[in-house]
mmCIF file with all atom_site columns, C-alpha atoms in Angstrom:
data_model
loop_
_atom_site.group_PDB
_atom_site.id
_atom_site.type_symbol
_atom_site.label_atom_id
_atom_site.label_alt_id
_atom_site.label_comp_id
_atom_site.label_asym_id
_atom_site.label_entity_id
_atom_site.label_seq_id
_atom_site.pdbx_PDB_ins_code
_atom_site.Cartn_x
_atom_site.Cartn_y
_atom_site.Cartn_z
_atom_site.occupancy
_atom_site.B_iso_or_equiv
_atom_site.pdbx_formal_charge
_atom_site.auth_seq_id
_atom_site.auth_comp_id
_atom_site.auth_asym_id
_atom_site.auth_atom_id
_atom_site.pdbx_PDB_model_num
ATOM 1   C CA . MET E 1 1   ? -24.695 20.644  18.402  1.00 56.00 ? 1   MET E CA 1
ATOM 2   C CA . ARG E 1 2   ? -24.460 23.912  16.462  1.00 59.00 ? 2   ARG E CA 1
ATOM 3   C CA . PHE E 1 3   ? -24.077 21.840  13.291  1.00 59.00 ? 3   PHE E CA 1
ATOM 4   C CA . LEU E 1 4   ? -27.450 20.215  13.982  1.00 64.00 ? 4   LEU E CA 1
ATOM 5   C CA . LEU E 1 5   ? -29.000 23.573  14.740  1.00 58.00 ? 5   LEU E CA 1
ATOM 6   C CA . LYS E 1 6   ? -27.795 24.844  11.374  1.00 60.00 ? 6   LYS E CA 1
ATOM 7   C CA . GLY E 1 7   ? -29.413 21.796  9.730   1.00 57.00 ? 7   GLY E CA 1
ATOM 8   C CA . ALA E 1 8   ? -32.657 22.660  11.528  1.00 56.00 ? 8   ALA E CA 1
ATOM 9   C CA . LYS E 1 9   ? -32.446 26.111  9.924   1.00 61.00 ? 9   LYS E CA 1
ATOM 10  C CA . GLY E 1 10  ? -31.579 27.702  13.269  1.00 63.00 ? 10  GLY E CA 1
ATOM 11  C CA . SER E 1 11  ? -34.785 26.554  14.923  1.00 75.00 ? 11  SER E CA 1
ATOM 12  C CA . THR E 1 12  ? -34.251 25.210  18.435  1.00 78.00 ? 12  THR E CA 1
ATOM 13  C CA . LYS E 1 13  ? -37.879 24.098  18.358  1.00 81.00 ? 13  LYS E CA 1
ATOM 14  C CA . GLN E 1 14  ? -37.366 21.970  15.241  1.00 81.00 ? 14  GLN E CA 1
ATOM 15  C CA . LEU E 1 15  ? -34.142 20.505  16.627  1.00 78.00 ? 15  LEU E CA 1
ATOM 16  C CA . ALA E 1 16  ? -35.874 19.703  19.921  1.00 82.00 ? 16  ALA E CA 1
ATOM 17  C CA . GLN E 1 17  ? -38.640 17.852  18.048  1.00 83.00 ? 17  GLN E CA 1
ATOM 18  C CA . GLU E 1 18  ? -36.058 15.880  16.041  1.00 81.00 ? 18  GLU E CA 1
ATOM 19  C CA . LEU E 1 19  ? -34.238 14.879  19.246  1.00 82.00 ? 19  LEU E CA 1
ATOM 20  C CA . GLY E 1 20  ? -37.373 14.226  21.281  1.00 85.00 ? 20  GLY E CA 1
ATOM 21  C CA . VAL E 1 21  ? -36.692 16.849  23.972  1.00 87.00 ? 21  VAL E CA 1
ATOM 22  C CA . SER E 1 22  ? -38.117 20.250  24.856  1.00 89.00 ? 22  SER E CA 1
ATOM 23  C CA . GLN E 1 23  ? -37.052 23.457  23.155  1.00 87.00 ? 23  GLN E CA 1
ATOM 24  C CA . ARG E 1 24  ? -35.870 24.816  26.520  1.00 90.00 ? 24  ARG E CA 1
ATOM 25  C CA . THR E 1 25  ? -33.609 21.773  26.979  1.00 88.00 ? 25  THR E CA 1
ATOM 26  C CA . VAL E 1 26  ? -31.912 22.433  23.634  1.00 84.00 ? 26  VAL E CA 1
ATOM 27  C CA . GLN E 1 27  ? -31.472 26.089  24.602  1.00 86.00 ? 27  GLN E CA 1
ATOM 28  C CA . ARG E 1 28  ? -29.825 25.041  27.917  1.00 87.00 ? 28  ARG E CA 1
ATOM 29  C CA . TRP E 1 29  ? -27.455 22.693  26.059  1.00 84.00 ? 29  TRP E CA 1
ATOM 30  C CA . LEU E 1 30  ? -26.464 25.429  23.638  1.00 82.00 ? 30  LEU E CA 1
ATOM 31  C CA . LYS E 1 31  ? -25.789 27.899  26.472  1.00 86.00 ? 31  LYS E CA 1
ATOM 32  C CA . GLY E 1 32  ? -23.760 25.290  28.362  1.00 84.00 ? 32  GLY E CA 1
ATOM 33  C CA . GLN E 1 33  ? -26.173 25.338  31.298  1.00 89.00 ? 33  GLN E CA 1
ATOM 34  C CA . ALA E 1 34  ? -26.836 21.604  31.042  1.00 86.00 ? 34  ALA E CA 1
ATOM 35  C CA . ALA E 1 35  ? -25.428 18.530  29.355  1.00 86.00 ? 35  ALA E CA 1
ATOM 36  C CA . PRO E 1 36  ? -27.490 16.024  27.388  1.00 85.00 ? 36  PRO E CA 1
ATOM 37  C CA . LYS E 1 37  ? -28.487 12.865  29.243  1.00 85.00 ? 37  LYS E CA 1
ATOM 38  C CA . PRO E 1 38  ? -27.097 9.587   27.808  1.00 87.00 ? 38  PRO E CA 1
ATOM 39  C CA . ALA E 1 39  ? -30.134 8.850   25.630  1.00 85.00 ? 39  ALA E CA 1
ATOM 40  C CA . ALA E 1 40  ? -30.159 12.384  24.207  1.00 83.00 ? 40  ALA E CA 1
ATOM 41  C CA . ALA E 1 41  ? -26.372 12.299  23.710  1.00 84.00 ? 41  ALA E CA 1
ATOM 42  C CA . LYS E 1 42  ? -26.774 9.072   21.734  1.00 84.00 ? 42  LYS E CA 1
ATOM 43  C CA . ALA E 1 43  ? -29.525 10.666  19.595  1.00 83.00 ? 43  ALA E CA 1
ATOM 44  C CA . ILE E 1 44  ? -27.282 13.683  18.947  1.00 80.00 ? 44  ILE E CA 1
ATOM 45  C CA . GLU E 1 45  ? -24.348 11.453  18.005  1.00 81.00 ? 45  GLU E CA 1
ATOM 46  C CA . THR E 1 46  ? -26.496 9.408   15.617  1.00 82.00 ? 46  THR E CA 1
ATOM 47  C CA . LYS E 1 47  ? -27.922 12.538  14.011  1.00 79.00 ? 47  LYS E CA 1
ATOM 48  C CA . VAL E 1 48  ? -24.473 14.100  13.555  1.00 76.00 ? 48  VAL E CA 1
ATOM 49  C CA . ARG E 1 49  ? -23.134 10.891  12.006  1.00 76.00 ? 49  ARG E CA 1
ATOM 50  C CA . THR E 1 50  ? -25.975 10.661  9.516   1.00 78.00 ? 50  THR E CA 1
ATOM 51  C CA . LYS E 1 51  ? -25.735 14.294  8.490   1.00 76.00 ? 51  LYS E CA 1
ATOM 52  C CA . TRP E 1 52  ? -21.995 14.932  8.802   1.00 73.00 ? 52  TRP E CA 1
ATOM 53  C CA . GLN E 1 53  ? -20.371 11.667  7.683   1.00 78.00 ? 53  GLN E CA 1
ATOM 54  C CA . PRO E 1 54  ? -21.455 11.872  4.023   1.00 82.00 ? 54  PRO E CA 1
ATOM 55  C CA . LYS E 1 55  ? -19.955 15.366  3.789   1.00 82.00 ? 55  LYS E CA 1
ATOM 56  C CA . VAL E 1 56  ? -16.673 14.232  5.309   1.00 84.00 ? 56  VAL E CA 1
ATOM 57  C CA . LYS E 1 57  ? -16.525 11.145  3.079   1.00 87.00 ? 57  LYS E CA 1
ATOM 58  C CA . ASN E 1 58  ? -17.158 13.230  -0.034  1.00 91.00 ? 58  ASN E CA 1
ATOM 59  C CA . ARG E 1 59  ? -14.455 15.717  0.957   1.00 92.00 ? 59  ARG E CA 1
ATOM 60  C CA . VAL E 1 60  ? -11.943 12.905  1.582   1.00 93.00 ? 60  VAL E CA 1
ATOM 61  C CA . ARG E 1 61  ? -12.852 11.292  -1.747  1.00 94.00 ? 61  ARG E CA 1
ATOM 62  C CA . ARG E 1 62  ? -12.364 14.536  -3.689  1.00 96.00 ? 62  ARG E CA 1
ATOM 63  C CA . GLN E 1 63  ? -8.998  15.095  -1.997  1.00 95.00 ? 63  GLN E CA 1
ATOM 64  C CA . ALA E 1 64  ? -7.794  11.537  -2.698  1.00 95.00 ? 64  ALA E CA 1
ATOM 65  C CA . GLU E 1 65  ? -8.907  11.693  -6.337  1.00 96.00 ? 65  GLU E CA 1
ATOM 66  C CA . LYS E 1 66  ? -7.173  15.055  -6.763  1.00 97.00 ? 66  LYS E CA 1
ATOM 67  C CA . SER E 1 67  ? -3.903  14.534  -4.884  1.00 96.00 ? 67  SER E CA 1
ATOM 68  C CA . GLY E 1 68  ? -3.567  10.787  -4.465  1.00 96.00 ? 68  GLY E CA 1
ATOM 69  C CA . PHE E 1 69  ? -2.854  8.949   -1.229  1.00 96.00 ? 69  PHE E CA 1
ATOM 70  C CA . MET E 1 70  ? -0.104  7.174   0.677   1.00 96.00 ? 70  MET E CA 1
ATOM 71  C CA . LEU E 1 71  ? -0.504  3.411   0.940   1.00 95.00 ? 71  LEU E CA 1
ATOM 72  C CA . HIS E 1 72  ? 1.193   1.539   3.785   1.00 95.00 ? 72  HIS E CA 1
ATOM 73  C CA . MET E 1 73  ? 0.848   -2.212  3.356   1.00 93.00 ? 73  MET E CA 1
ATOM 74  C CA . SER E 1 74  ? 2.270   -5.437  4.697   1.00 93.00 ? 74  SER E CA 1
ATOM 75  C CA . ALA E 1 75  ? 1.439   -8.259  2.332   1.00 91.00 ? 75  ALA E CA 1
ATOM 76  C CA . THR E 1 76  ? 2.759   -11.241 0.475   1.00 89.00 ? 76  THR E CA 1
ATOM 77  C CA . PHE E 1 77  ? 3.241   -10.418 -3.191  1.00 82.00 ? 77  PHE E CA 1
ATOM 78  C CA . GLY E 1 78  ? 3.461   -12.898 -6.033  1.00 77.00 ? 78  GLY E CA 1
ATOM 79  C CA . TYR E 1 79  ? 5.323   -11.998 -9.208  1.00 72.00 ? 79  TYR E CA 1
ATOM 80  C CA . THR E 1 80  ? 5.370   -12.918 -12.831 1.00 74.00 ? 80  THR E CA 1
ATOM 81  C CA . ALA E 1 81  ? 8.542   -11.669 -14.496 1.00 66.00 ? 81  ALA E CA 1
ATOM 82  C CA . ALA E 1 82  ? 10.978  -12.208 -17.322 1.00 66.00 ? 82  ALA E CA 1
ATOM 83  C CA . GLY E 1 83  ? 13.287  -15.266 -17.370 1.00 64.00 ? 83  GLY E CA 1
ATOM 84  C CA . LYS E 1 84  ? 15.920  -15.867 -14.698 1.00 58.00 ? 84  LYS E CA 1
ATOM 85  C CA . SER E 1 85  ? 13.719  -14.412 -11.982 1.00 59.00 ? 85  SER E CA 1
ATOM 86  C CA . THR E 1 86  ? 11.699  -16.130 -9.327  1.00 57.00 ? 86  THR E CA 1
ATOM 87  C CA . ASP E 1 87  ? 7.948   -15.941 -9.039  1.00 62.00 ? 87  ASP E CA 1
ATOM 88  C CA . ASP E 1 88  ? 7.945   -17.153 -5.425  1.00 73.00 ? 88  ASP E CA 1
ATOM 89  C CA . PRO E 1 89  ? 5.677   -15.022 -3.249  1.00 80.00 ? 89  PRO E CA 1
ATOM 90  C CA . ARG E 1 90  ? 7.576   -12.692 -0.931  1.00 82.00 ? 90  ARG E CA 1
ATOM 91  C CA . PRO E 1 91  ? 6.387   -10.797 2.138   1.00 90.00 ? 91  PRO E CA 1
ATOM 92  C CA . ARG E 1 92  ? 7.012   -7.060  1.949   1.00 89.00 ? 92  ARG E CA 1
ATOM 93  C CA . ILE E 1 93  ? 6.178   -3.926  3.854   1.00 93.00 ? 93  ILE E CA 1
ATOM 94  C CA . ILE E 1 94  ? 5.587   -1.183  1.315   1.00 93.00 ? 94  ILE E CA 1
ATOM 95  C CA . THR E 1 95  ? 4.918   2.529   1.687   1.00 95.00 ? 95  THR E CA 1
ATOM 96  C CA . GLN E 1 96  ? 4.094   4.125   -1.646  1.00 95.00 ? 96  GLN E CA 1
ATOM 97  C CA . LYS E 1 97  ? 2.442   7.359   -2.780  1.00 96.00 ? 97  LYS E CA 1
ATOM 98  C CA . LEU E 1 98  ? -0.229  6.482   -5.324  1.00 96.00 ? 98  LEU E CA 1
ATOM 99  C CA . PRO E 1 99  ? -1.800  9.035   -7.670  1.00 96.00 ? 99  PRO E CA 1
ATOM 100 C CA . GLY E 1 100 ? -5.393  10.256  -7.783  1.00 96.00 ? 100 GLY E CA 1
ATOM 101 C CA . ASP E 1 101 ? -6.364  8.029   -10.698 1.00 96.00 ? 101 ASP E CA 1
ATOM 102 C CA . VAL E 1 102 ? -5.778  4.986   -8.464  1.00 97.00 ? 102 VAL E CA 1
ATOM 103 C CA . ALA E 1 103 ? -8.046  6.487   -5.798  1.00 97.00 ? 103 ALA E CA 1
ATOM 104 C CA . ARG E 1 104 ? -10.646 7.169   -8.491  1.00 97.00 ? 104 ARG E CA 1
ATOM 105 C CA . ARG E 1 105 ? -10.484 3.549   -9.696  1.00 97.00 ? 105 ARG E CA 1
ATOM 106 C CA . LEU E 1 106 ? -10.827 2.266   -6.124  1.00 96.00 ? 106 LEU E CA 1
ATOM 107 C CA . TYR E 1 107 ? -13.810 4.500   -5.339  1.00 95.00 ? 107 TYR E CA 1
ATOM 108 C CA . GLU E 1 108 ? -15.515 3.553   -8.611  1.00 96.00 ? 108 GLU E CA 1
ATOM 109 C CA . ALA E 1 109 ? -14.957 -0.122  -7.825  1.00 96.00 ? 109 ALA E CA 1
ATOM 110 C CA . VAL E 1 110 ? -16.392 0.280   -4.326  1.00 94.00 ? 110 VAL E CA 1
ATOM 111 C CA . ASP E 1 111 ? -19.382 2.186   -5.745  1.00 94.00 ? 111 ASP E CA 1
ATOM 112 C CA . ALA E 1 112 ? -19.967 -0.706  -8.162  1.00 96.00 ? 112 ALA E CA 1
ATOM 113 C CA . GLY E 1 113 ? -19.866 -3.233  -5.290  1.00 96.00 ? 113 GLY E CA 1
ATOM 114 C CA . ALA E 1 114 ? -16.360 -4.630  -5.852  1.00 95.00 ? 114 ALA E CA 1
ATOM 115 C CA . SER E 1 115 ? -15.171 -7.357  -3.514  1.00 93.00 ? 115 SER E CA 1
ATOM 116 C CA . GLN E 1 116 ? -12.075 -7.023  -1.358  1.00 89.00 ? 116 GLN E CA 1
ATOM 117 C CA . ALA E 1 117 ? -10.191 -9.231  -3.827  1.00 88.00 ? 117 ALA E CA 1
ATOM 118 C CA . GLU E 1 118 ? -11.119 -6.888  -6.695  1.00 93.00 ? 118 GLU E CA 1
ATOM 119 C CA . GLN E 1 119 ? -9.958  -3.873  -4.675  1.00 92.00 ? 119 GLN E CA 1
ATOM 120 C CA . GLU E 1 120 ? -6.691  -5.664  -3.841  1.00 87.00 ? 120 GLU E CA 1
ATOM 121 C CA . ALA E 1 121 ? -6.196  -6.341  -7.566  1.00 88.00 ? 121 ALA E CA 1
ATOM 122 C CA . ILE E 1 122 ? -6.489  -2.597  -8.270  1.00 93.00 ? 122 ILE E CA 1
ATOM 123 C CA . LEU E 1 123 ? -3.907  -1.892  -5.568  1.00 91.00 ? 123 LEU E CA 1
ATOM 124 C CA . ALA E 1 124 ? -1.647  -4.661  -6.885  1.00 86.00 ? 124 ALA E CA 1
ATOM 125 C CA . ASP E 1 125 ? -1.780  -3.169  -10.403 1.00 88.00 ? 125 ASP E CA 1
ATOM 126 C CA . ALA E 1 126 ? -1.022  0.283   -8.991  1.00 92.00 ? 126 ALA E CA 1
ATOM 127 C CA . LEU E 1 127 ? 1.878   -1.008  -6.872  1.00 90.00 ? 127 LEU E CA 1
ATOM 128 C CA . GLY E 1 128 ? 3.184   -2.945  -9.868  1.00 85.00 ? 128 GLY E CA 1
ATOM 129 C CA . GLU E 1 129 ? 3.265   0.243   -11.908 1.00 89.00 ? 129 GLU E CA 1
ATOM 130 C CA . HIS E 1 130 ? 4.366   2.792   -9.316  1.00 91.00 ? 130 HIS E CA 1
ATOM 131 C CA . TYR E 1 131 ? 6.483   0.752   -6.870  1.00 89.00 ? 131 TYR E CA 1
ATOM 132 C CA . PHE E 1 132 ? 7.909   -2.268  -8.675  1.00 82.00 ? 132 PHE E CA 1
ATOM 133 C CA . ARG E 1 133 ? 8.209   -0.866  -12.225 1.00 84.00 ? 133 ARG E CA 1
ATOM 134 C CA . GLN E 1 134 ? 8.676   2.752   -11.041 1.00 82.00 ? 134 GLN E CA 1
ATOM 135 C CA . ASN E 1 135 ? 6.399   4.196   -13.723 1.00 79.00 ? 135 ASN E CA 1
ATOM 136 C CA . GLY E 1 136 ? 8.034   2.225   -16.522 1.00 72.00 ? 136 GLY E CA 1
ATOM 137 C CA . THR E 1 137 ? 11.675  2.983   -15.690 1.00 79.00 ? 137 THR E CA 1
ATOM 138 C CA . ARG E 1 138 ? 12.541  -0.521  -14.446 1.00 78.00 ? 138 ARG E CA 1
ATOM 139 C CA . ALA E 1 139 ? 11.402  -4.174  -14.281 1.00 70.00 ? 139 ALA E CA 1
ATOM 140 C CA . ARG E 1 140 ? 9.470   -4.113  -17.547 1.00 72.00 ? 140 ARG E CA 1
ATOM 141 C CA . GLY E 1 141 ? 7.183   -7.116  -17.860 1.00 72.00 ? 141 GLY E CA 1
ATOM 142 C CA . LEU E 1 142 ? 6.885   -7.663  -14.113 1.00 75.00 ? 142 LEU E CA 1
ATOM 143 C CA . ASP E 1 143 ? 3.377   -8.218  -12.833 1.00 77.00 ? 143 ASP E CA 1
ATOM 144 C CA . ALA E 1 144 ? 2.646   -8.153  -9.117  1.00 74.00 ? 144 ALA E CA 1
ATOM 145 C CA . GLU E 1 145 ? -0.215  -9.879  -7.349  1.00 79.00 ? 145 GLU E CA 1
ATOM 146 C CA . VAL E 1 146 ? -1.350  -9.424  -3.756  1.00 80.00 ? 146 VAL E CA 1
ATOM 147 C CA . ASN E 1 147 ? -1.621  -12.887 -2.236  1.00 80.00 ? 147 ASN E CA 1
ATOM 148 C CA . ASP E 1 148 ? -2.118  -12.153 1.433   1.00 84.00 ? 148 ASP E CA 1
ATOM 149 C CA . VAL E 1 149 ? -2.651  -8.779  3.132   1.00 87.00 ? 149 VAL E CA 1
ATOM 150 C CA . GLU E 1 150 ? -1.450  -8.759  6.726   1.00 91.00 ? 150 GLU E CA 1
ATOM 151 C CA . TRP E 1 151 ? -2.369  -5.090  7.295   1.00 92.00 ? 151 TRP E CA 1
ATOM 152 C CA . MET E 1 152 ? -2.984  -1.967  5.277   1.00 90.00 ? 152 MET E CA 1
ATOM 153 C CA . ASP E 1 153 ? -3.361  1.729   6.057   1.00 92.00 ? 153 ASP E CA 1
ATOM 154 C CA . ILE E 1 154 ? -4.298  4.553   3.714   1.00 89.00 ? 154 ILE E CA 1
ATOM 155 C CA . GLU E 1 155 ? -3.250  8.113   4.493   1.00 90.00 ? 155 GLU E CA 1
ATOM 156 C CA . LEU E 1 156 ? -4.212  11.303  2.714   1.00 85.00 ? 156 LEU E CA 1
#
């Protein structure tokens, strides 16, 4: 509630008008003398989401692009590799720290309207480099492809 009041430049009157209630009602809410009725609570929630969510999303994006993120994924991966290896798809559960440049590529793709398949391709390239090839120290020439994502979780 105080966040909304700050957005209304401290004016309980302006906030009351935005929420469709009286100024005195807003003052009672702020003092803890009354609680918003369900309709007013819904209006407050909607207003907070529209004003607060973009700030939170931008902060999360900056953090991910700066420090990277942890990817937890259960998927079937297909491989293309050098001779004497199989390219049969294999299910795996992978937890891998991915750097900020991967987050940047994902956010840019989302901003450009990338499909889920295009986003999965970015993650597959990143996992190929950082998990399977371990930043170029092993499995040179191996390419990984995400064939089927069972579940995925991203953690900052």
